[in-house]
Amino acid sequence: MVERRKQGREDEVSAFGLSPFRDSLYRALWIATLFSYIGAAMYDVGASWLMTSLAPNPLFVSLITTASTLPIFLFALPSGALSDIFDRRNILLITCGYMFTVSIILGMLTLLGVTTPSFLLILTFALGAGTTMIRTPIISTMSALVSRSEMPAALTLSAVASNIGRAVGPTVGGFIVAAIAPWAVFFLNSASFIAMIIVLSKLPRKSQAQTLLPPENIIGAIRAQIRYVRHSQAAHVLMVRAGLFTLCSSALLSLLPLLAKHELRLDSTGFGLLLGS
């Protein structure tokens, strides 16, 4: 009877696509990733709202969006190449440590009142580069923790975590900026990387496969990616759709802080709710 009940619960979990959560490492990494997504969304609110005070003009405020998204264009291909060649666990640990340091520096500068528009843009770009370096290996790492049959569910749950972060993070970030200050959001964002580092340190190391082939270099891996995209019709369609969507959404998001503050007369809490809706 107990065995049947246990099997029934497992079947129910699988039916709802939650079977990857049965793996404790996947579950812990998913939770840490969720907090990381929330922290990143909180940072976007804090940085954008801070810029409306440091340099309240459309150019500088819109450059926050540019600084956070430009690294995707610059470093997406190298990120994929590195995650294919080197141990993803080490890449993630190094990148999370780097992003923790950048977030702490920005939090301290803002707390001391010495943050300038240039510093804010440079550190936002630095965090954007780290985010780009994390995206590819984190998805592959989470997928490797589950069986092949559970991989679609694992990928879906990764997308769910991202969407929850985008919905919850701006609201929480706006409230914290209004209640305390932007520096508090920056410090909380750095705390999310501590959780990631703790969980990642528990993951098993990648075993070195024995092969007679020469090791692939980064340039060769990037060329292989470009060659694949060039000959893939499906990739062409995805790139066009993603490019058009990003172009339109970025134009709106880049000026939303000024619109919320000066036209709609909202505080940071209202801006966070507007961004998360």
PDB file of C-alpha atoms in Angstrom:
ATOM      1  CA  MET A   1       0.000   0.000   0.000  1.00  0.00           C
ATOM      2  CA  VAL A   2       2.813   2.406   0.925  1.00  0.00           C
ATOM      3  CA  GLU A   3       4.639   1.542  -2.297  1.00  0.00           C
ATOM      4  CA  ARG A   4       1.503   2.263  -4.336  1.00  0.00           C
ATOM      5  CA  ARG A   5       0.998   5.633  -2.649  1.00  0.00           C
ATOM      6  CA  LYS A   6       4.621   6.548  -3.266  1.00  0.00           C
ATOM      7  CA  GLN A   7       4.345   5.492  -6.905  1.00  0.00           C
ATOM      8  CA  GLY A   8       1.120   7.458  -7.221  1.00  0.00           C
ATOM      9  CA  ARG A   9       2.790  10.615  -5.913  1.00  0.00           C
ATOM     10  CA  GLU A  10       5.697  10.146  -8.316  1.00  0.00           C
ATOM     11  CA  ASP A  11       3.303   9.682 -11.235  1.00  0.00           C
ATOM     12  CA  GLU A  12       1.437  12.831 -10.209  1.00  0.00           C
ATOM     13  CA  VAL A  13       4.677  14.827 -10.059  1.00  0.00           C
ATOM     14  CA  SER A  14       5.718  13.519 -13.471  1.00  0.00           C
ATOM     15  CA  ALA A  15       2.318  14.336 -14.950  1.00  0.00           C
ATOM     16  CA  PHE A  16       2.745  18.008 -14.026  1.00  0.00           C
ATOM     17  CA  GLY A  17       6.283  18.155 -15.437  1.00  0.00           C
ATOM     18  CA  LEU A  18       7.882  18.476 -12.004  1.00  0.00           C
ATOM     19  CA  SER A  19       9.832  15.228 -12.068  1.00  0.00           C
ATOM     20  CA  PRO A  20      13.249  17.002 -12.227  1.00  0.00           C
ATOM     21  CA  PHE A  21      12.578  18.320  -8.719  1.00  0.00           C
ATOM     22  CA  ARG A  22      13.022  14.781  -7.400  1.00  0.00           C
ATOM     23  CA  ASP A  23      16.766  15.311  -7.858  1.00  0.00           C
ATOM     24  CA  SER A  24      18.021  17.254  -4.832  1.00  0.00           C
ATOM     25  CA  LEU A  25      20.881  18.907  -6.733  1.00  0.00           C
ATOM     26  CA  TYR A  26      18.593  20.050  -9.536  1.00  0.00           C
ATOM     27  CA  ARG A  27      16.086  21.340  -6.992  1.00  0.00           C
ATOM     28  CA  ALA A  28      18.748  23.304  -5.094  1.00  0.00           C
ATOM     29  CA  LEU A  29      20.241  24.725  -8.291  1.00  0.00           C
ATOM     30  CA  TRP A  30      16.789  25.699  -9.585  1.00  0.00           C
ATOM     31  CA  ILE A  31      16.030  27.593  -6.356  1.00  0.00           C
ATOM     32  CA  ALA A  32      19.420  29.338  -6.435  1.00  0.00           C
ATOM     33  CA  THR A  33      18.880  30.240 -10.090  1.00  0.00           C
ATOM     34  CA  LEU A  34      15.426  31.606  -9.272  1.00  0.00           C
ATOM     35  CA  PHE A  35      16.894  33.925  -6.631  1.00  0.00           C
ATOM     36  CA  SER A  36      19.560  34.959  -9.126  1.00  0.00           C
ATOM     37  CA  TYR A  37      16.880  35.902 -11.674  1.00  0.00           C
ATOM     38  CA  ILE A  38      15.009  37.866  -9.009  1.00  0.00           C
ATOM     39  CA  GLY A  39      18.224  39.627  -7.988  1.00  0.00           C
ATOM     40  CA  ALA A  40      18.993  40.554 -11.598  1.00  0.00           C
ATOM     41  CA  ALA A  41      15.505  42.016 -12.088  1.00  0.00           C
ATOM     42  CA  MET A  42      15.846  43.933  -8.823  1.00  0.00           C
ATOM     43  CA  TYR A  43      19.166  45.302 -10.042  1.00  0.00           C
ATOM     44  CA  ASP A  44      17.577  46.542 -13.274  1.00  0.00           C
ATOM     45  CA  VAL A  45      15.046  48.543 -11.273  1.00  0.00           C
ATOM     46  CA  GLY A  46      17.676  49.929  -8.905  1.00  0.00           C
ATOM     47  CA  ALA A  47      20.130  50.906 -11.639  1.00  0.00           C
ATOM     48  CA  SER A  48      17.487  52.491 -13.876  1.00  0.00           C
ATOM     49  CA  TRP A  49      15.919  54.438 -11.027  1.00  0.00           C
ATOM     50  CA  LEU A  50      19.315  55.585  -9.755  1.00  0.00           C
ATOM     51  CA  MET A  51      20.206  56.885 -13.214  1.00  0.00           C
ATOM     52  CA  THR A  52      17.045  59.015 -13.275  1.00  0.00           C
ATOM     53  CA  SER A  53      18.542  60.861 -10.301  1.00  0.00           C
ATOM     54  CA  LEU A  54      22.190  60.934 -11.394  1.00  0.00           C
ATOM     55  CA  ALA A  55      21.533  61.999 -15.001  1.00  0.00           C
ATOM     56  CA  PRO A  56      17.817  62.541 -15.681  1.00  0.00           C
ATOM     57  CA  ASN A  57      18.003  62.715 -19.452  1.00  0.00           C
ATOM     58  CA  PRO A  58      16.809  60.168 -22.023  1.00  0.00           C
ATOM     59  CA  LEU A  59      20.284  59.344 -23.351  1.00  0.00           C
ATOM     60  CA  PHE A  60      21.864  58.258 -20.072  1.00  0.00           C
ATOM     61  CA  VAL A  61      18.752  56.456 -18.831  1.00  0.00           C
ATOM     62  CA  SER A  62      18.438  54.497 -22.079  1.00  0.00           C
ATOM     63  CA  LEU A  63      22.145  53.618 -21.922  1.00  0.00           C
ATOM     64  CA  ILE A  64      21.394  51.452 -18.871  1.00  0.00           C
ATOM     65  CA  THR A  65      19.466  49.086 -21.136  1.00  0.00           C
ATOM     66  CA  THR A  66      22.250  49.269 -23.713  1.00  0.00           C
ATOM     67  CA  ALA A  67      24.929  48.501 -21.129  1.00  0.00           C
ATOM     68  CA  SER A  68      23.045  45.457 -19.840  1.00  0.00           C
ATOM     69  CA  THR A  69      22.143  43.980 -23.243  1.00  0.00           C
ATOM     70  CA  LEU A  70      25.179  44.838 -25.392  1.00  0.00           C
ATOM     71  CA  PRO A  71      27.255  42.066 -23.733  1.00  0.00           C
ATOM     72  CA  ILE A  72      24.788  39.508 -25.099  1.00  0.00           C
ATOM     73  CA  PHE A  73      25.705  40.569 -28.630  1.00  0.00           C
ATOM     74  CA  LEU A  74      29.422  40.677 -27.857  1.00  0.00           C
ATOM     75  CA  PHE A  75      29.924  37.618 -25.659  1.00  0.00           C
ATOM     76  CA  ALA A  76      27.155  35.118 -26.478  1.00  0.00           C
ATOM     77  CA  LEU A  77      29.284  33.160 -28.964  1.00  0.00           C
ATOM     78  CA  PRO A  78      32.410  33.064 -26.749  1.00  0.00           C
ATOM     79  CA  SER A  79      30.226  32.001 -23.829  1.00  0.00           C
ATOM     80  CA  GLY A  80      28.869  29.031 -25.775  1.00  0.00           C
ATOM     81  CA  ALA A  81      32.352  28.071 -26.939  1.00  0.00           C
ATOM     82  CA  LEU A  82      33.809  28.223 -23.436  1.00  0.00           C
ATOM     83  CA  SER A  83      30.984  26.122 -21.978  1.00  0.00           C
ATOM     84  CA  ASP A  84      31.625  23.442 -24.615  1.00  0.00           C
ATOM     85  CA  ILE A  85      35.396  23.335 -24.082  1.00  0.00           C
ATOM     86  CA  PHE A  86      35.904  23.870 -20.345  1.00  0.00           C
ATOM     87  CA  ASP A  87      34.263  22.547 -17.194  1.00  0.00           C
ATOM     88  CA  ARG A  88      30.919  24.363 -16.903  1.00  0.00           C
ATOM     89  CA  ARG A  89      30.996  24.106 -13.120  1.00  0.00           C
ATOM     90  CA  ASN A  90      34.264  26.046 -12.950  1.00  0.00           C
ATOM     91  CA  ILE A  91      33.017  28.636 -15.438  1.00  0.00           C
ATOM     92  CA  LEU A  92      29.904  29.216 -13.345  1.00  0.00           C
ATOM     93  CA  LEU A  93      31.841  29.422 -10.073  1.00  0.00           C
ATOM     94  CA  ILE A  94      34.329  31.927 -11.482  1.00  0.00           C
ATOM     95  CA  THR A  95      31.610  34.030 -13.113  1.00  0.00           C
ATOM     96  CA  CYS A  96      29.410  34.089 -10.001  1.00  0.00           C
ATOM     97  CA  GLY A  97      32.402  35.149  -7.905  1.00  0.00           C
ATOM     98  CA  TYR A  98      33.163  37.897 -10.412  1.00  0.00           C
ATOM     99  CA  MET A  99      29.555  39.148 -10.421  1.00  0.00           C
ATOM    100  CA  PHE A 100      29.426  39.067  -6.614  1.00  0.00           C
ATOM    101  CA  THR A 101      32.501  41.312  -6.529  1.00  0.00           C
ATOM    102  CA  VAL A 102      31.096  43.772  -9.086  1.00  0.00           C
ATOM    103  CA  SER A 103      27.771  43.994  -7.216  1.00  0.00           C
ATOM    104  CA  ILE A 104      29.541  44.635  -3.909  1.00  0.00           C
ATOM    105  CA  ILE A 105      31.670  47.386  -5.475  1.00  0.00           C
ATOM    106  CA  LEU A 106      28.614  49.107  -6.946  1.00  0.00           C
ATOM    107  CA  GLY A 107      26.735  48.778  -3.654  1.00  0.00           C
ATOM    108  CA  MET A 108      29.606  50.353  -1.714  1.00  0.00           C
ATOM    109  CA  LEU A 109      30.039  53.201  -4.214  1.00  0.00           C
ATOM    110  CA  THR A 110      26.314  53.955  -4.095  1.00  0.00           C
ATOM    111  CA  LEU A 111      26.172  53.720  -0.298  1.00  0.00           C
ATOM    112  CA  LEU A 112      29.050  56.214  -0.043  1.00  0.00           C
ATOM    113  CA  GLY A 113      27.350  58.512  -2.558  1.00  0.00           C
ATOM    114  CA  VAL A 114      30.215  58.526  -5.060  1.00  0.00           C
ATOM    115  CA  THR A 115      28.530  56.656  -7.916  1.00  0.00           C
ATOM    116  CA  THR A 116      28.599  58.619 -11.170  1.00  0.00           C
ATOM    117  CA  PRO A 117      26.674  57.925 -14.391  1.00  0.00           C
ATOM    118  CA  SER A 118      29.876  56.618 -15.977  1.00  0.00           C
ATOM    119  CA  PHE A 119      30.610  54.257 -13.077  1.00  0.00           C
ATOM    120  CA  LEU A 120      27.034  52.987 -13.140  1.00  0.00           C
ATOM    121  CA  LEU A 121      27.166  52.289 -16.874  1.00  0.00           C
ATOM    122  CA  ILE A 122      30.562  50.566 -16.682  1.00  0.00           C
ATOM    123  CA  LEU A 123      29.540  48.301 -13.801  1.00  0.00           C
ATOM    124  CA  THR A 124      26.185  47.557 -15.442  1.00  0.00           C
ATOM    125  CA  PHE A 125      28.061  46.475 -18.562  1.00  0.00           C
ATOM    126  CA  ALA A 126      30.356  44.337 -16.386  1.00  0.00           C
ATOM    127  CA  LEU A 127      27.361  42.609 -14.794  1.00  0.00           C
ATOM    128  CA  GLY A 128      25.758  42.149 -18.209  1.00  0.00           C
ATOM    129  CA  ALA A 129      28.909  40.405 -19.410  1.00  0.00           C
ATOM    130  CA  GLY A 130      28.773  38.079 -16.414  1.00  0.00           C
ATOM    131  CA  THR A 131      25.102  37.330 -17.018  1.00  0.00           C
ATOM    132  CA  THR A 132      25.879  36.418 -20.627  1.00  0.00           C
ATOM    133  CA  MET A 133      28.667  34.077 -19.524  1.00  0.00           C
ATOM    134  CA  ILE A 134      26.275  32.332 -17.109  1.00  0.00           C
ATOM    135  CA  ARG A 135      23.261  31.798 -19.365  1.00  0.00           C
ATOM    136  CA  THR A 136      24.599  29.044 -21.617  1.00  0.00           C
ATOM    137  CA  PRO A 137      26.425  26.862 -19.048  1.00  0.00           C
ATOM    138  CA  ILE A 138      23.693  27.106 -16.396  1.00  0.00           C
ATOM    139  CA  ILE A 139      21.053  25.657 -18.738  1.00  0.00           C
ATOM    140  CA  SER A 140      23.387  22.858 -19.826  1.00  0.00           C
ATOM    141  CA  THR A 141      24.391  22.148 -16.227  1.00  0.00           C
ATOM    142  CA  MET A 142      20.805  21.906 -15.017  1.00  0.00           C
ATOM    143  CA  SER A 143      19.852  19.662 -17.941  1.00  0.00           C
ATOM    144  CA  ALA A 144      22.790  17.344 -17.193  1.00  0.00           C
ATOM    145  CA  LEU A 145      21.422  16.662 -13.703  1.00  0.00           C
ATOM    146  CA  VAL A 146      18.309  14.896 -15.009  1.00  0.00           C
ATOM    147  CA  SER A 147      17.644  11.934 -17.251  1.00  0.00           C
ATOM    148  CA  ARG A 148      17.155  12.317 -20.986  1.00  0.00           C
ATOM    149  CA  SER A 149      13.399  11.792 -20.695  1.00  0.00           C
ATOM    150  CA  GLU A 150      13.167  14.587 -18.107  1.00  0.00           C
ATOM    151  CA  MET A 151      15.172  17.095 -20.134  1.00  0.00           C
ATOM    152  CA  PRO A 152      12.133  18.842 -21.724  1.00  0.00           C
ATOM    153  CA  ALA A 153      10.620  19.316 -18.267  1.00  0.00           C
ATOM    154  CA  ALA A 154      13.947  20.615 -16.928  1.00  0.00           C
ATOM    155  CA  LEU A 155      14.200  23.182 -19.727  1.00  0.00           C
ATOM    156  CA  THR A 156      10.604  24.257 -19.124  1.00  0.00           C
ATOM    157  CA  LEU A 157      11.258  24.699 -15.404  1.00  0.00           C
ATOM    158  CA  SER A 158      14.319  26.820 -16.216  1.00  0.00           C
ATOM    159  CA  ALA A 159      12.102  29.100 -18.299  1.00  0.00           C
ATOM    160  CA  VAL A 160       9.564  29.200 -15.454  1.00  0.00           C
ATOM    161  CA  ALA A 161      12.271  30.393 -13.046  1.00  0.00           C
ATOM    162  CA  SER A 162      13.256  33.137 -15.484  1.00  0.00           C
ATOM    163  CA  ASN A 163       9.662  34.317 -15.887  1.00  0.00           C
ATOM    164  CA  ILE A 164       9.045  34.305 -12.128  1.00  0.00           C
ATOM    165  CA  GLY A 165      12.168  36.398 -11.657  1.00  0.00           C
ATOM    166  CA  ARG A 166      11.032  38.924 -14.261  1.00  0.00           C
ATOM    167  CA  ALA A 167       7.606  39.219 -12.619  1.00  0.00           C
ATOM    168  CA  VAL A 168       8.610  39.254  -8.949  1.00  0.00           C
ATOM    169  CA  GLY A 169      12.025  40.937  -9.097  1.00  0.00           C
ATOM    170  CA  PRO A 170      10.955  44.397 -10.345  1.00  0.00           C
ATOM    171  CA  THR A 171       8.164  44.634  -7.773  1.00  0.00           C
ATOM    172  CA  VAL A 172      10.421  43.659  -4.877  1.00  0.00           C
ATOM    173  CA  GLY A 173      13.233  45.852  -6.183  1.00  0.00           C
ATOM    174  CA  GLY A 174      10.994  48.897  -6.514  1.00  0.00           C
ATOM    175  CA  PHE A 175       9.690  48.436  -2.983  1.00  0.00           C
ATOM    176  CA  ILE A 176      13.217  48.125  -1.544  1.00  0.00           C
ATOM    177  CA  VAL A 177      14.443  51.211  -3.424  1.00  0.00           C
ATOM    178  CA  ALA A 178      11.500  53.191  -2.037  1.00  0.00           C
ATOM    179  CA  ALA A 179      11.890  51.831   1.503  1.00  0.00           C
ATOM    180  CA  ILE A 180      15.700  52.008   1.743  1.00  0.00           C
ATOM    181  CA  ALA A 181      17.788  53.056  -1.288  1.00  0.00           C
ATOM    182  CA  PRO A 182      19.240  51.636  -4.530  1.00  0.00           C
ATOM    183  CA  TRP A 183      22.378  50.440  -2.729  1.00  0.00           C
ATOM    184  CA  ALA A 184      20.266  47.929  -0.787  1.00  0.00           C
ATOM    185  CA  VAL A 185      19.137  46.346  -4.052  1.00  0.00           C
ATOM    186  CA  PHE A 186      22.735  46.065  -5.247  1.00  0.00           C
ATOM    187  CA  PHE A 187      23.798  44.302  -2.046  1.00  0.00           C
ATOM    188  CA  LEU A 188      20.838  41.909  -2.238  1.00  0.00           C
ATOM    189  CA  ASN A 189      21.767  41.112  -5.821  1.00  0.00           C
ATOM    190  CA  SER A 190      25.266  40.197  -4.645  1.00  0.00           C
ATOM    191  CA  ALA A 191      23.756  37.911  -1.997  1.00  0.00           C
ATOM    192  CA  SER A 192      22.000  35.907  -4.715  1.00  0.00           C
ATOM    193  CA  PHE A 193      25.403  34.961  -6.127  1.00  0.00           C
ATOM    194  CA  ILE A 194      26.458  33.562  -2.754  1.00  0.00           C
ATOM    195  CA  ALA A 195      23.585  31.079  -2.974  1.00  0.00           C
ATOM    196  CA  MET A 196      24.662  30.134  -6.493  1.00  0.00           C
ATOM    197  CA  ILE A 197      28.272  29.592  -5.404  1.00  0.00           C
ATOM    198  CA  ILE A 198      27.225  27.374  -2.482  1.00  0.00           C
ATOM    199  CA  VAL A 199      25.055  25.152  -4.676  1.00  0.00           C
ATOM    200  CA  LEU A 200      27.539  25.023  -7.560  1.00  0.00           C
ATOM    201  CA  SER A 201      30.324  23.951  -5.221  1.00  0.00           C
ATOM    202  CA  LYS A 202      28.316  20.803  -4.445  1.00  0.00           C
ATOM    203  CA  LEU A 203      28.024  19.747  -8.086  1.00  0.00           C
ATOM    204  CA  PRO A 204      30.280  16.905  -9.257  1.00  0.00           C
ATOM    205  CA  ARG A 205      33.313  17.807 -11.308  1.00  0.00           C
ATOM    206  CA  LYS A 206      33.291  17.011 -15.015  1.00  0.00           C
ATOM    207  CA  SER A 207      35.157  13.827 -15.825  1.00  0.00           C
ATOM    208  CA  GLN A 208      37.882  14.192 -18.422  1.00  0.00           C
ATOM    209  CA  ALA A 209      36.946  12.079 -21.441  1.00  0.00           C
ATOM    210  CA  GLN A 210      39.762  10.145 -23.080  1.00  0.00           C
ATOM    211  CA  THR A 211      40.101  11.022 -26.748  1.00  0.00           C
ATOM    212  CA  LEU A 212      42.752  10.918 -29.441  1.00  0.00           C
ATOM    213  CA  LEU A 213      41.395  14.075 -31.073  1.00  0.00           C
ATOM    214  CA  PRO A 214      43.178  17.388 -30.467  1.00  0.00           C
ATOM    215  CA  PRO A 215      41.411  19.754 -28.038  1.00  0.00           C
ATOM    216  CA  GLU A 216      39.050  22.246 -29.646  1.00  0.00           C
ATOM    217  CA  ASN A 217      40.020  25.906 -29.407  1.00  0.00           C
ATOM    218  CA  ILE A 218      37.687  28.825 -28.821  1.00  0.00           C
ATOM    219  CA  ILE A 219      38.000  30.259 -32.335  1.00  0.00           C
ATOM    220  CA  GLY A 220      37.211  26.876 -33.869  1.00  0.00           C
ATOM    221  CA  ALA A 221      34.176  26.452 -31.623  1.00  0.00           C
ATOM    222  CA  ILE A 222      32.863  29.902 -32.563  1.00  0.00           C
ATOM    223  CA  ARG A 223      33.312  29.112 -36.243  1.00  0.00           C
ATOM    224  CA  ALA A 224      31.365  25.881 -35.761  1.00  0.00           C
ATOM    225  CA  GLN A 225      28.510  27.815 -34.139  1.00  0.00           C
ATOM    226  CA  ILE A 226      28.401  30.337 -36.983  1.00  0.00           C
ATOM    227  CA  ARG A 227      28.533  27.533 -39.558  1.00  0.00           C
ATOM    228  CA  TYR A 228      25.621  25.747 -37.889  1.00  0.00           C
ATOM    229  CA  VAL A 229      23.487  28.899 -37.788  1.00  0.00           C
ATOM    230  CA  ARG A 230      24.307  29.722 -41.404  1.00  0.00           C
ATOM    231  CA  HIS A 231      22.962  26.369 -42.591  1.00  0.00           C
ATOM    232  CA  SER A 232      19.980  26.112 -40.216  1.00  0.00           C
ATOM    233  CA  GLN A 233      16.691  27.511 -41.511  1.00  0.00           C
ATOM    234  CA  ALA A 234      15.089  27.139 -38.076  1.00  0.00           C
ATOM    235  CA  ALA A 235      17.874  29.215 -36.514  1.00  0.00           C
ATOM    236  CA  HIS A 236      17.290  31.958 -39.085  1.00  0.00           C
ATOM    237  CA  VAL A 237      13.608  32.175 -38.151  1.00  0.00           C
ATOM    238  CA  LEU A 238      14.369  32.250 -34.422  1.00  0.00           C
ATOM    239  CA  MET A 239      16.986  34.959 -34.824  1.00  0.00           C
ATOM    240  CA  VAL A 240      14.673  37.187 -36.865  1.00  0.00           C
ATOM    241  CA  ARG A 241      11.812  36.793 -34.389  1.00  0.00           C
ATOM    242  CA  ALA A 242      14.040  37.347 -31.362  1.00  0.00           C
ATOM    243  CA  GLY A 243      15.718  40.336 -33.001  1.00  0.00           C
ATOM    244  CA  LEU A 244      12.440  42.061 -33.843  1.00  0.00           C
ATOM    245  CA  PHE A 245      11.012  41.418 -30.384  1.00  0.00           C
ATOM    246  CA  THR A 246      14.170  42.655 -28.644  1.00  0.00           C
ATOM    247  CA  LEU A 247      14.329  45.768 -30.819  1.00  0.00           C
ATOM    248  CA  CYS A 248      10.775  46.789 -29.955  1.00  0.00           C
ATOM    249  CA  SER A 249      10.855  45.827 -26.275  1.00  0.00           C
ATOM    250  CA  SER A 250      14.237  47.466 -25.621  1.00  0.00           C
ATOM    251  CA  ALA A 251      13.027  50.767 -27.055  1.00  0.00           C
ATOM    252  CA  LEU A 252      10.151  50.746 -24.565  1.00  0.00           C
ATOM    253  CA  LEU A 253      12.094  49.493 -21.537  1.00  0.00           C
ATOM    254  CA  SER A 254      14.971  51.923 -22.016  1.00  0.00           C
ATOM    255  CA  LEU A 255      12.777  55.002 -21.510  1.00  0.00           C
ATOM    256  CA  LEU A 256      10.241  53.486 -19.111  1.00  0.00           C
ATOM    257  CA  PRO A 257      11.989  54.842 -15.960  1.00  0.00           C
ATOM    258  CA  LEU A 258      11.730  58.446 -17.166  1.00  0.00           C
ATOM    259  CA  LEU A 259       8.163  57.908 -18.329  1.00  0.00           C
ATOM    260  CA  ALA A 260       7.186  56.452 -14.955  1.00  0.00           C
ATOM    261  CA  LYS A 261       8.921  59.162 -12.931  1.00  0.00           C
ATOM    262  CA  HIS A 262       8.137  62.346 -14.851  1.00  0.00           C
ATOM    263  CA  GLU A 263       5.024  61.588 -16.904  1.00  0.00           C
ATOM    264  CA  LEU A 264       3.136  59.124 -14.707  1.00  0.00           C
ATOM    265  CA  ARG A 265       4.472  60.613 -11.427  1.00  0.00           C
ATOM    266  CA  LEU A 266       5.232  57.183  -9.986  1.00  0.00           C
ATOM    267  CA  ASP A 267       7.747  56.355  -7.281  1.00  0.00           C
ATOM    268  CA  SER A 268      10.145  53.410  -7.515  1.00  0.00           C
ATOM    269  CA  THR A 269       7.477  51.028  -6.204  1.00  0.00           C
ATOM    270  CA  GLY A 270       5.120  52.041  -8.993  1.00  0.00           C
ATOM    271  CA  PHE A 271       7.927  51.735 -11.525  1.00  0.00           C
ATOM    272  CA  GLY A 272       8.708  48.223 -10.281  1.00  0.00           C
ATOM    273  CA  LEU A 273       5.061  47.202 -10.568  1.00  0.00           C
ATOM    274  CA  LEU A 274       4.905  48.702 -14.056  1.00  0.00           C
ATOM    275  CA  LEU A 275       8.055  46.864 -15.150  1.00  0.00           C
ATOM    276  CA  GLY A 276       6.928  43.543 -13.688  1.00  0.00           C
ATOM    277  CA  SER A 277       3.436  43.661 -15.154  1.00  0.00           C
TER     278      SER A 277
END
